[in-house]
Every structure is written in structure tokens, then in C-alpha cells.
XYZ file of C-alpha atoms in Angstrom:
504
model
C -23.942 -6.590 16.271
C -24.062 -6.345 12.775
C -22.568 -3.498 10.218
C -26.169 -2.500 9.166
C -26.966 -1.804 12.877
C -23.673 0.028 13.754
C -24.166 2.928 16.287
C -27.409 1.514 17.456
C -26.705 0.905 21.154
C -28.893 2.926 23.441
C -27.161 6.653 24.502
C -29.325 9.306 24.220
C -32.551 7.132 24.133
C -34.790 8.946 26.344
C -34.517 12.202 24.597
C -35.079 10.488 21.376
C -38.045 8.626 22.620
C -39.671 11.288 24.389
C -39.644 13.119 21.174
C -41.150 10.104 19.476
C -38.372 9.406 17.138
C -37.782 5.881 15.807
C -34.459 4.465 15.698
C -32.903 5.955 12.591
C -30.813 3.808 9.915
C -27.496 4.600 9.335
C -26.738 6.527 5.650
C -23.220 6.231 4.140
C -20.537 3.747 5.098
C -21.889 0.765 7.178
C -19.071 0.102 8.838
C -17.322 1.290 11.272
C -14.305 3.662 11.300
C -11.069 1.504 10.950
C -8.826 1.158 14.254
C -5.451 3.156 14.417
C -2.429 1.337 13.883
C -1.273 -0.551 17.156
C 1.932 1.380 17.549
C 3.389 -1.182 20.021
C 3.956 -3.463 17.483
C 7.123 -1.506 16.606
C 10.678 -1.068 17.710
C 11.286 2.568 19.344
C 13.754 3.981 15.974
C 10.585 3.268 13.833
C 7.701 4.130 16.206
C 9.590 6.942 17.127
C 9.869 8.389 13.376
C 6.082 7.141 12.182
C 4.872 9.254 15.619
C 6.985 12.208 14.840
C 5.867 12.388 11.263
C 2.205 12.134 12.134
C 2.624 14.911 14.816
C 4.855 16.840 12.175
C 2.172 16.743 9.150
C -0.745 16.179 11.346
C -1.945 12.854 10.091
C -3.092 9.610 11.144
C -0.075 7.333 12.358
C -1.731 4.916 9.932
C -0.652 6.685 7.051
C 2.990 6.519 8.116
C 3.034 2.986 9.236
C 1.683 1.735 5.757
C 4.471 3.375 4.266
C 7.068 1.843 6.741
C 5.914 -1.364 6.014
C 6.733 -0.807 2.243
C 10.052 0.296 3.271
C 10.657 -2.443 5.226
C 9.258 -4.870 2.746
C 12.296 -2.916 0.195
C 14.831 -3.682 2.197
C 13.996 -7.553 2.907
C 12.267 -8.424 -0.400
C 14.154 -11.469 -2.108
C 16.491 -11.692 0.894
C 14.278 -13.139 3.213
C 11.925 -15.646 3.545
C 9.463 -17.051 6.709
C 9.081 -20.455 7.213
C 5.800 -21.157 8.529
C 6.505 -24.906 8.961
C 8.394 -27.424 6.969
C 7.395 -27.117 3.218
C 5.674 -23.693 3.295
C 7.976 -20.953 2.870
C 6.535 -17.472 2.369
C 8.518 -14.322 1.016
C 7.811 -11.054 2.988
C 7.524 -8.229 0.222
C 4.286 -6.762 0.442
C 1.892 -4.551 -1.824
C 0.394 -1.792 0.049
C -2.044 0.868 -0.923
C -2.881 3.692 1.278
C -6.133 5.533 0.617
C -6.672 9.204 1.220
C -8.483 12.062 -0.610
C -6.540 14.693 -1.757
C -5.318 17.319 0.418
C -4.396 14.948 3.475
C -0.831 15.633 3.351
C 0.575 12.235 2.030
C 3.472 13.150 0.134
C 5.019 14.679 3.520
C 4.829 11.400 5.058
C 5.870 9.554 2.207
C 8.890 11.549 1.422
C 10.097 11.662 5.345
C 9.729 7.694 5.606
C 11.001 6.781 2.100
C 13.447 8.935 2.151
C 16.639 6.851 3.568
C 15.718 4.474 0.604
C 16.342 6.872 -1.818
C 19.990 7.708 -0.218
C 20.714 3.809 -0.184
C 19.938 3.589 -3.472
C 22.693 6.602 -4.679
C 25.098 5.408 -1.948
C 24.955 1.914 -3.929
C 24.950 3.774 -7.586
C 28.135 5.374 -6.345
C 29.822 2.484 -5.382
C 29.085 0.644 -8.722
C 29.570 4.059 -11.184
C 33.359 3.607 -11.849
C 32.816 -0.036 -12.855
C 30.061 1.014 -15.014
C 31.938 3.699 -16.444
C 35.338 1.347 -17.418
C 33.438 -1.419 -18.574
C 31.322 1.144 -20.930
C 34.716 2.292 -22.196
C 35.800 -0.949 -22.804
C 32.724 -2.047 -24.547
C 33.252 0.874 -26.508
C 37.287 -0.237 -27.350
C 36.050 -3.464 -28.392
C 33.032 -2.589 -30.837
C 35.337 -0.099 -32.519
C 38.163 -2.966 -33.038
C 35.530 -5.193 -34.093
C 34.293 -2.978 -36.921
C 37.805 -2.200 -38.067
C 37.929 -6.157 -38.103
C 35.086 -6.753 -40.439
C 35.985 -3.684 -42.626
C 39.478 -5.536 -42.964
C 37.852 -9.020 -43.397
C 35.607 -7.805 -46.039
C 38.234 -6.087 -47.996
C 40.587 -8.833 -47.633
C 42.641 -10.689 -50.569
C 41.377 -14.015 -50.959
C 44.382 -15.612 -49.495
C 44.237 -13.617 -46.318
C 40.456 -13.694 -46.023
C 40.035 -16.717 -43.905
C 42.464 -15.021 -41.437
C 40.918 -12.042 -41.233
C 37.700 -13.682 -40.636
C 38.806 -15.168 -37.941
C 40.292 -12.290 -36.490
C 36.641 -10.379 -37.131
C 35.127 -13.205 -35.288
C 37.338 -12.774 -32.002
C 37.197 -9.595 -31.834
C 33.031 -9.576 -32.329
C 33.223 -12.470 -29.391
C 35.570 -10.033 -27.476
C 32.893 -7.552 -27.377
C 30.192 -9.905 -26.064
C 32.527 -10.967 -23.400
C 32.108 -7.712 -21.791
C 29.006 -6.667 -19.570
C 28.362 -3.435 -18.453
C 26.635 -3.776 -15.296
C 23.813 -1.251 -14.804
C 23.292 0.882 -11.928
C 21.664 -0.855 -8.934
C 18.170 0.313 -7.813
C 15.787 -0.178 -5.342
C 12.753 2.319 -5.905
C 11.188 2.872 -9.148
C 7.939 4.853 -9.934
C 5.394 4.200 -12.542
C 6.457 2.199 -15.685
C 4.449 0.108 -18.109
C 4.831 -3.713 -17.033
C 7.392 -4.677 -19.977
C 9.788 -2.136 -18.215
C 8.992 -2.992 -14.389
C 10.286 -6.613 -15.608
C 12.969 -5.405 -17.309
C 14.284 -3.263 -14.293
C 13.606 -6.188 -12.350
C 15.473 -8.601 -14.257
C 18.251 -5.953 -14.132
C 18.387 -6.065 -9.961
C 18.476 -9.637 -9.275
C 14.681 -9.955 -9.681
C 13.821 -7.937 -7.174
C 12.159 -4.087 -7.255
C 9.756 -1.580 -5.271
C 7.323 0.426 -6.935
C 7.013 3.230 -4.321
C 5.052 6.495 -4.903
C 2.702 8.564 -3.368
C 0.495 8.906 -5.822
C -2.001 6.184 -7.356
C -0.674 6.036 -10.983
C 0.256 1.918 -10.775
C -3.917 1.790 -10.931
C -3.979 3.509 -13.975
C -1.415 1.628 -15.552
C -3.051 -1.820 -14.350
C -6.400 -0.392 -15.866
C -4.998 -0.245 -19.168
C -3.278 3.187 -19.503
C -0.610 2.171 -21.825
C -2.535 -0.791 -22.947
C -6.359 -1.925 -23.151
C -4.904 -5.437 -21.604
C -1.778 -4.911 -19.149
C 0.319 -7.853 -18.686
C -0.073 -8.221 -15.138
C 2.387 -10.982 -14.527
C 5.068 -8.921 -12.864
C 2.490 -7.761 -10.310
C 0.936 -11.517 -9.542
C 4.422 -13.080 -9.904
C 6.007 -10.515 -7.922
C 4.024 -11.369 -5.010
C 4.264 -14.778 -5.162
C 7.430 -15.804 -6.507
C 7.791 -18.589 -9.621
C 8.867 -18.108 -12.979
C 8.816 -15.122 -14.830
C 10.096 -14.268 -18.344
C 11.337 -11.023 -19.972
C 12.103 -10.390 -23.422
C 14.941 -7.532 -23.855
C 15.849 -5.317 -26.442
C 19.521 -5.812 -26.131
C 19.345 -9.292 -24.846
C 17.619 -12.841 -25.098
C 14.622 -13.774 -23.282
C 15.185 -14.258 -19.580
C 13.488 -16.000 -17.041
C 13.541 -14.281 -13.373
C 13.334 -16.897 -10.801
C 11.168 -16.388 -7.554
C 10.556 -12.464 -8.602
C 10.038 -10.160 -5.690
C 8.074 -6.763 -6.151
C 7.156 -4.510 -3.349
C 4.239 -2.395 -4.288
C 3.877 0.736 -1.617
C 1.309 3.453 -3.068
C -0.525 6.209 -1.845
C -3.890 6.880 -3.898
C -7.157 8.731 -3.822
C -10.969 7.129 -3.443
C -11.564 7.835 -6.416
C -8.612 5.312 -7.589
C -9.114 2.791 -5.214
C -12.846 2.440 -6.494
C -12.030 2.215 -10.200
C -9.706 -0.355 -8.978
C -11.516 -2.322 -7.152
C -14.732 -2.840 -9.209
C -12.386 -3.519 -12.158
C -13.548 -6.995 -13.329
C -10.972 -8.184 -14.992
C -8.428 -7.577 -12.442
C -10.685 -9.069 -9.542
C -10.656 -12.196 -11.510
C -7.091 -12.226 -12.205
C -6.699 -11.816 -8.092
C -4.441 -8.819 -8.085
C -6.696 -6.525 -5.698
C -6.645 -9.583 -3.177
C -2.895 -9.367 -2.680
C -2.879 -5.764 -1.393
C -3.234 -4.404 2.067
C -5.368 -1.476 1.830
C -5.248 1.128 4.597
C -7.524 3.694 5.116
C -6.097 6.474 7.551
C -8.440 8.595 9.285
C -8.921 12.512 8.126
C -7.589 14.899 10.786
C -8.526 17.983 8.209
C -10.514 20.772 10.512
C -8.618 19.806 14.030
C -4.940 20.000 12.514
C -2.647 22.004 14.766
C -1.163 24.651 12.330
C 2.131 25.251 14.626
C 2.925 21.204 15.347
C 6.512 20.758 15.819
C 8.833 19.285 13.418
C 10.181 15.749 13.729
C 13.449 15.723 16.022
C 16.211 15.752 14.177
C 17.787 12.467 16.564
C 14.497 10.698 15.511
C 15.325 11.290 11.787
C 18.805 10.813 11.706
C 18.162 7.532 13.778
C 15.690 6.249 11.604
C 17.427 7.251 8.191
C 20.528 5.923 9.078
C 19.146 2.292 10.240
C 16.755 2.166 6.933
C 19.850 3.086 4.988
C 22.329 0.663 6.142
C 19.437 -2.459 6.388
C 18.530 -1.406 2.623
C 22.661 -1.040 1.408
C 23.307 -4.650 4.223
C 20.909 -6.692 2.211
C 21.266 -5.460 -1.252
C 24.523 -6.909 -1.440
C 23.118 -10.496 -0.926
C 22.847 -13.449 -3.787
C 20.225 -15.287 -2.292
C 17.229 -15.243 0.789
C 17.922 -16.288 4.437
C 15.606 -18.527 5.754
C 13.626 -17.077 8.822
C 12.563 -19.802 11.069
C 9.973 -19.691 14.094
C 10.672 -20.693 17.751
C 8.116 -23.092 19.484
C 6.174 -20.570 20.560
C 5.956 -18.719 17.799
C 4.674 -21.781 15.600
C 1.430 -22.132 18.550
C 0.922 -18.347 18.276
C 0.870 -18.597 14.341
C -1.218 -21.765 14.380
C -4.544 -20.675 16.836
C -4.269 -17.275 14.804
C -4.650 -19.225 11.683
C -7.349 -21.080 13.707
C -9.406 -18.168 14.055
C -9.079 -16.762 10.725
C -10.190 -20.328 9.415
C -13.017 -20.527 11.312
C -14.373 -16.788 10.284
C -14.017 -18.394 6.350
C -17.062 -20.563 7.368
C -20.368 -19.639 6.206
C -21.425 -17.117 8.258
C -18.022 -16.017 9.312
C -16.750 -12.479 9.352
C -15.056 -13.336 6.514
C -16.753 -15.761 4.739
C -17.822 -13.021 1.976
C -14.295 -11.783 1.268
C -12.556 -15.300 0.933
C -10.806 -13.961 -2.154
C -8.622 -12.046 0.168
C -8.903 -13.558 3.265
C -7.592 -16.419 1.996
C -4.276 -14.961 1.655
C -4.288 -13.870 5.318
C -1.986 -16.895 6.362
C 1.006 -16.177 4.072
C 0.588 -12.513 5.009
C 0.368 -12.931 8.726
C 4.059 -14.854 7.789
C 4.947 -12.050 5.699
C 4.349 -9.284 8.891
C 5.942 -11.284 11.116
C 9.097 -11.390 8.940
C 8.655 -7.517 8.532
C 8.450 -6.910 12.352
C 10.639 -9.001 12.741
C 13.680 -7.070 10.544
C 12.398 -4.121 12.106
C 13.251 -5.193 15.738
C 16.393 -6.605 14.860
C 17.538 -4.805 11.777
C 21.771 -5.738 12.312
C 20.861 -9.605 12.915
C 17.770 -10.448 12.425
C 18.502 -13.300 9.729
C 20.607 -14.830 12.532
C 17.529 -15.073 14.958
C 14.395 -17.101 14.964
C 10.738 -15.180 14.894
C 9.631 -15.192 18.452
C 6.229 -15.897 19.866
C 5.765 -12.132 20.854
C 6.888 -10.618 16.943
C 4.207 -13.605 15.994
C 1.546 -12.473 18.246
C 2.423 -8.993 16.829
C 1.600 -9.783 13.717
C -1.486 -11.150 14.209
C -2.173 -7.846 15.589
C -1.758 -6.107 12.630
C -3.399 -9.041 10.534
C -6.672 -8.227 12.588
C -5.982 -4.572 11.872
C -5.617 -4.732 8.347
C -8.795 -6.992 8.112
C -10.702 -3.988 9.472
C -9.029 -1.800 7.032
C -10.048 -4.056 4.196
C -13.713 -4.183 5.478
C -13.677 -0.250 5.245
C -11.981 -0.205 1.812
C -14.874 -2.746 0.634
C -17.275 -0.314 1.424
C -15.557 3.114 0.225
C -15.488 0.674 -3.434
C -18.861 -0.598 -3.547
C -20.502 2.054 -0.931
C -23.951 4.154 -2.251
C -22.859 7.373 -3.682
C -26.246 8.716 -2.817
C -25.701 7.684 0.885
C -22.666 9.121 1.112
C -23.700 12.323 0.039
C -26.468 12.465 2.612
C -24.096 11.437 5.717
C -21.737 14.506 4.476
C -25.063 16.857 4.466
C -25.928 15.002 7.865
C -22.065 16.395 9.459
C -23.152 19.349 8.351
C -26.121 19.692 10.171
C -24.555 18.309 13.075
C -21.455 21.195 12.753
C -24.023 23.985 12.026
C -26.158 22.891 15.030
C -28.951 22.894 12.415
C -31.726 21.244 15.134
C -34.313 23.076 12.948
C -33.893 24.198 9.495
C -35.697 25.484 6.204
C -34.867 23.948 3.071
C -33.630 26.992 1.818
C -31.324 27.437 5.158
C -29.821 23.822 4.458
C -29.275 24.948 0.716
C -27.531 27.710 1.438
C -24.935 25.567 3.556
C -24.196 22.942 1.185
C -24.669 25.157 -2.144
C -20.988 24.278 -3.208
C -21.724 20.581 -3.223
C -25.776 20.577 -3.858
C -26.147 23.432 -6.650
C -29.569 22.658 -7.396
C -32.969 22.668 -5.374
C -33.560 19.628 -6.410
C -30.647 17.930 -5.217
C -31.682 18.937 -1.751
C -34.446 17.935 -1.698
C -33.065 14.408 -3.001
C -30.974 14.163 0.259
C -33.436 15.365 2.228
C -35.767 12.595 1.347
C -32.861 10.279 1.997
C -32.147 11.412 5.433
C -36.015 11.183 6.077
C -36.254 7.684 4.577
C -33.510 6.995 7.154
C -34.931 8.861 10.056
C -32.477 11.613 10.915
C -34.647 14.015 9.715
C -38.918 15.050 9.918
C -40.686 17.747 8.594
C -42.710 19.756 11.411
C -45.992 21.075 11.425
C -45.092 24.311 9.969
C -43.201 22.747 7.162
C -39.973 23.210 8.321
C -37.386 20.505 9.368
C -35.897 18.676 12.615
C -32.970 17.002 13.295
C -32.953 13.494 15.083
C -31.289 14.635 18.684
C -28.757 11.836 18.416
C -27.418 12.986 15.062
C -24.405 14.366 16.458
C -23.469 10.809 18.166
C -23.437 9.086 15.094
C -21.497 11.856 13.297
C -18.908 11.735 15.924
C -18.717 7.926 16.539
C -20.611 6.951 19.324
C -24.061 4.869 19.332
C -27.257 6.195 18.796
C -31.164 5.124 19.301
C -32.971 3.481 22.045
């Protein structure tokens, strides 16, 4: 059944048919609501936390699941790679954008799940800080010594100048040999691309842009520059060579950079980002996993229970230990697949390949869907890490974990479809859908234009706006005029708004 005729199977058919109604045409986003996150793919310590946070904040579990994937990516980036088959290796870092309207409690969800990463970052910084202070003091002393040696050489008599010059040069070289380490970082918020590259270079080639705001999309759209440098985001996803020019050092090349992006943003920012022709042409939106949690506003329990202390403590301890342990590694470990996992991956990949054909479900989104083969391996690596946080690098990825990765991949496809509908949707249709929801919520089976205007005056302050929306709803078959000039609502409107089929 196509997206255009979604919801039009026969549920209240007899009632509508007897009243002489035709099958209505959907208004607004013509795609099904994205499915819930398959929580069963997560191990208990993570599943309990995602569920607990969702219950406490009264949000869709998809919101917390998206943040959790970013947390895993931050831990495993540039430390683990997945070998799909000989000659093909995929890093595990991911780009996740969770999209929700203002007031949907993004910040509390983000804060609860990201907190242990900041704890780990602070722990690592505290361990290194004494060495940083020591080396900074040594360098300061060496610099002062070098300055004195240069001054002495400049004033030396001719017969002593060569020796003094040599002594000054040796003092300058001694300064250069002292390297002051930087405090380690796992996370940054919103930086210019140039600053991001410098931070990646200072932290072993990896960094995570984690934020409960979508400022990164403004940055990429040119907040700091009309032509932003996209290389950190393009190469930070796929690896390769990333060059940097620091003010304090000669140019450097980061080999196989690994960037994690985990941001929460609003629909307006997604529309701007997704419709940017330059970003689309460079393939940046195609690197993102977009997640659109369901809104529970209006149905939230205002006395919801807090996350159990034991659940939060277990989650924070596991993530903190995982982050600090992997941060100590110098290079990546390769995760291989069991024979069963290889078969599962090949079968799932074949299904994706078939859907890319003309007429297939993924044909029109090839620029994004072509990356699903790698995305499935990245997900397998992340889920494997979640299931085995103490020794994932000593185990092969199982067939069960690969099947879970394929399940999440299908979930991501549904959310990407919804994101596209949001980016390219008809604003007039969305307004009509919202008004239709008001008619259903207020049980306005028959009504006048003035009665509707009073209900939607804040959204549609002018009478002509109401007339325009009513015209749209009438054209789509959701309302019709009566003999006395009033309006009546389609009998199946409530089913449509609530996600059930409508029609005959």
C-alpha cells in the first residue's frame, strides 16, 4: 500500500458510505508514524536506563535510544572497527540527529544519558593535570633560560659570540623538546570546523560533538563562514587523511579521523539542513541517522517515577569505565564476524540491494540508503560493545547481534522516511492536519467557520486563513458544507488522526 493511500483500508466504511462520503485523501505528512525503538536489542544495563529515563521524562524511548547510540559511538570511535569481510572494514562512529519540537524534554533525556561521558572526561583530565602543570612549568623555565641566553649572545664580545650563540641555540632547542600535553577530551559542543580539527588532532584523531541543541546545523550552513569547511564532518565519518594547520605547530595530518555527532534539534533546523543544496551535494545529510521520537505532549504523567538509583548507578559506572578504558588505547582493534553473523549480514544486505532497484522502497533515497551497508556494520559494532562492555574486543560479533543490527537498520529507514517527509512536506497540508486534529479533539462533528476560528485563533488569527484551511480540508474530503452553510466532519477523521485506517 503506497504512502499516498495510507490509512485508507476499510474500518468505519459502512458509516461513511451510508452518509455519502468518499474516501478522503490524507493531509500533511503522507508517511506512517515512525515505529518505536526495538528495546530488546539492548542489554539489560542499557535497556533499563533508556526505559527509566523515558518513563521519568515521559518521552518516547526512541529519544533516549538515539542518545545512547551516540554515547556508545563516543566510547568506541577509533578504538574499534568492524570487518564485514576481508578487505572491508567499517569504523563504529556514527552521526545521530534526534528531531523533536521545543518543549519535548530533549535536555533532560540528553543530560541523563550523556552524564557519565563528562564524568569519564573529568576523571581522565584529573589524572593528566599534574603532568600538564609540571611540563608547563618546565617549558616556562626553559623559555626564560632561552631568552636570557639570546640576550647574552647579543651582548657578547666578538671573541665569545660564537660560543654564546651556540648556547642560545641549544636553549631554544631545549624549549622545543618539551611538549606540554593537553587535557584529554571526549566531548565538545559547538565549534568552528577549524577548531574542531585542532581538538581532534590534540585527542588522538577522535572527538564527539554531543549537544542537546542543533547549533551544528547552523555552523554547517555557514554561521561562521559563508563557505564552511566540511572536511572534518565528511572525513571524520569515513576516515582518510585530514589536514590541520595550528597556530602553535606546523601543519599536521590526522590519519583515519573518527568523529561522532550526537545532537538534538528542532524540526525547523532539520528542514534547513536537509534542504541545503550544497550540503546535500557533498553528501553530508546522507551520513546522518535521523530519529523522530513520538510526541507524548498532552498525555504525560506529571507524577512519573524517577529513574531507579540502582539503574542509573549501573549505567553510569558501565559507561564511565568503558570510556576511560578505551581512551587508553593507541590504536583500533578489529571486530570480526562469526560465520552465522556473516550469513545474516549478507542476507540483510541483499534485501537492501533489492530495494535500491527502480521501483524499490529505497530507490528514491539512494544517496542515503547506499550507506546502509556500512551503517549496519557500525550498528553491529556498537551493539556488540553494549552487550560486552568489558571484553567486546576479544569476541567475534554473533549472528544474534548482527540480526539486531539489521533490525535497527530497518528502524532507521522508517525514521529517515519520516524525516524526508518533514523536510519536504507541504506547510499548508501540515496546518490542515493540525486543524483536523482540533476538530477531532473537540468532537466538532458539525460546526460553523466562526466556531472553528475561535478554536484555532492563535494559530490562524485571520479569517481568510481559516477559509483557506477549510478549502484544503474540503478538497481532501475531510469536511463538507451542509445545506444551511455549516460544515460537517468526516466520520472517520478520529481514526485517521489516531493512526487507524480510514475509508471504505
